Structure formats: structure tokens, C-alpha cells
């Protein structure tokens, strides 16, 4: 899948006028907590609780890191995340997450299609470590490996 992701990334300069940062992450998503989530904190905390059975800490531990396929930053400062829809993105955990999204939330994808695909693949999730525990925020096996 890296080849596919790299191929898509190489085509981006021809179709978008933005700074293109592969395998990057916006500052606000590196260690999201109550401050970064602003008005969505309740939703994020509810999703975390549904996935883990735990209470989400108000600030992610400093060792929490993430990398996205591509971060696009436009001239006006707006940012957009581009993720290649690989099979490990369609899991029982993703389906549960999507079910918690508030009605009317602005997304760059069709949530109903992603939900349907995630539900269809539940129980047949990809291997490769995507369902492994990832302490400290995800210490258990999680839904993805059930």
C-alpha cells in the first residue's frame, strides 16, 4: 500500500495548490486533548470510552504520536488530511467510531459508505498489528482484534 500512497502523493501537485507534507500530522492532532478538541470533546471522550471502557485523559501523554498519509496546507492556512483508504481502516472499531459522529459534522468523506464498508468487514479485519494494544491510550486488545 505504500506504493499506492506514494503514487497518489506524487500526483497531488498537479491537482491541488497546497503545501504537501507526506507522513505528517498537524500540531493540533499530535497530542489531542480537551483544549484541541474544543466543542467536540464530549464526542471524542464518548468514542474513546466506547472503544476502551476507559475515561479519556484531558491531555494525551507526550509519547502519543501519529502520522497521517498526507497533510495539505492551503494558502489561506486551512489544512486538510488525506488518507488512502486501505483495508485496515475498515474495522469494527471504525464502525463504532462512525456511529458516534454527530449528525451534520463536516467530513471530507461519505461517512455512511465508510460505515457500511466497516460493518461488512467486521470480523475480517486486516492483520499487520493494527489491532494490537498501543499503550498508554489503548492498552487493551481493542475492538479491532476481537
Tab-separated table of C-alpha atoms in Angstrom, residues 28 31-45 55-60:
chain	number	residue	atom	x	y	z
A	28	UNK	CA	-3.454	20.033	16.898
A	31	UNK	CA	-1.498	15.108	21.240
A	32	UNK	CA	-5.206	15.901	21.158
A	33	UNK	CA	-6.825	16.715	24.453
A	34	UNK	CA	-9.751	18.738	25.757
A	35	UNK	CA	-8.188	22.020	24.542
A	36	UNK	CA	-7.534	20.794	20.992
A	37	UNK	CA	-10.950	19.115	20.655
A	38	UNK	CA	-12.802	22.262	21.774
A	39	UNK	CA	-16.554	21.662	21.296
A	40	UNK	CA	-16.081	18.047	20.180
A	41	UNK	CA	-14.529	16.905	23.476
A	42	UNK	CA	-17.710	15.179	24.616
A	43	UNK	CA	-17.949	13.232	21.357
A	44	UNK	CA	-14.262	12.277	21.381
A	45	UNK	CA	-14.441	11.185	25.024
A	55	UNK	CA	-12.057	7.597	30.678
A	56	UNK	CA	-10.117	9.696	28.177
A	57	UNK	CA	-7.379	11.778	29.821
A	58	UNK	CA	-7.761	15.513	29.263
A	59	UNK	CA	-4.297	15.625	27.678
A	60	UNK	CA	-2.702	12.820	25.677
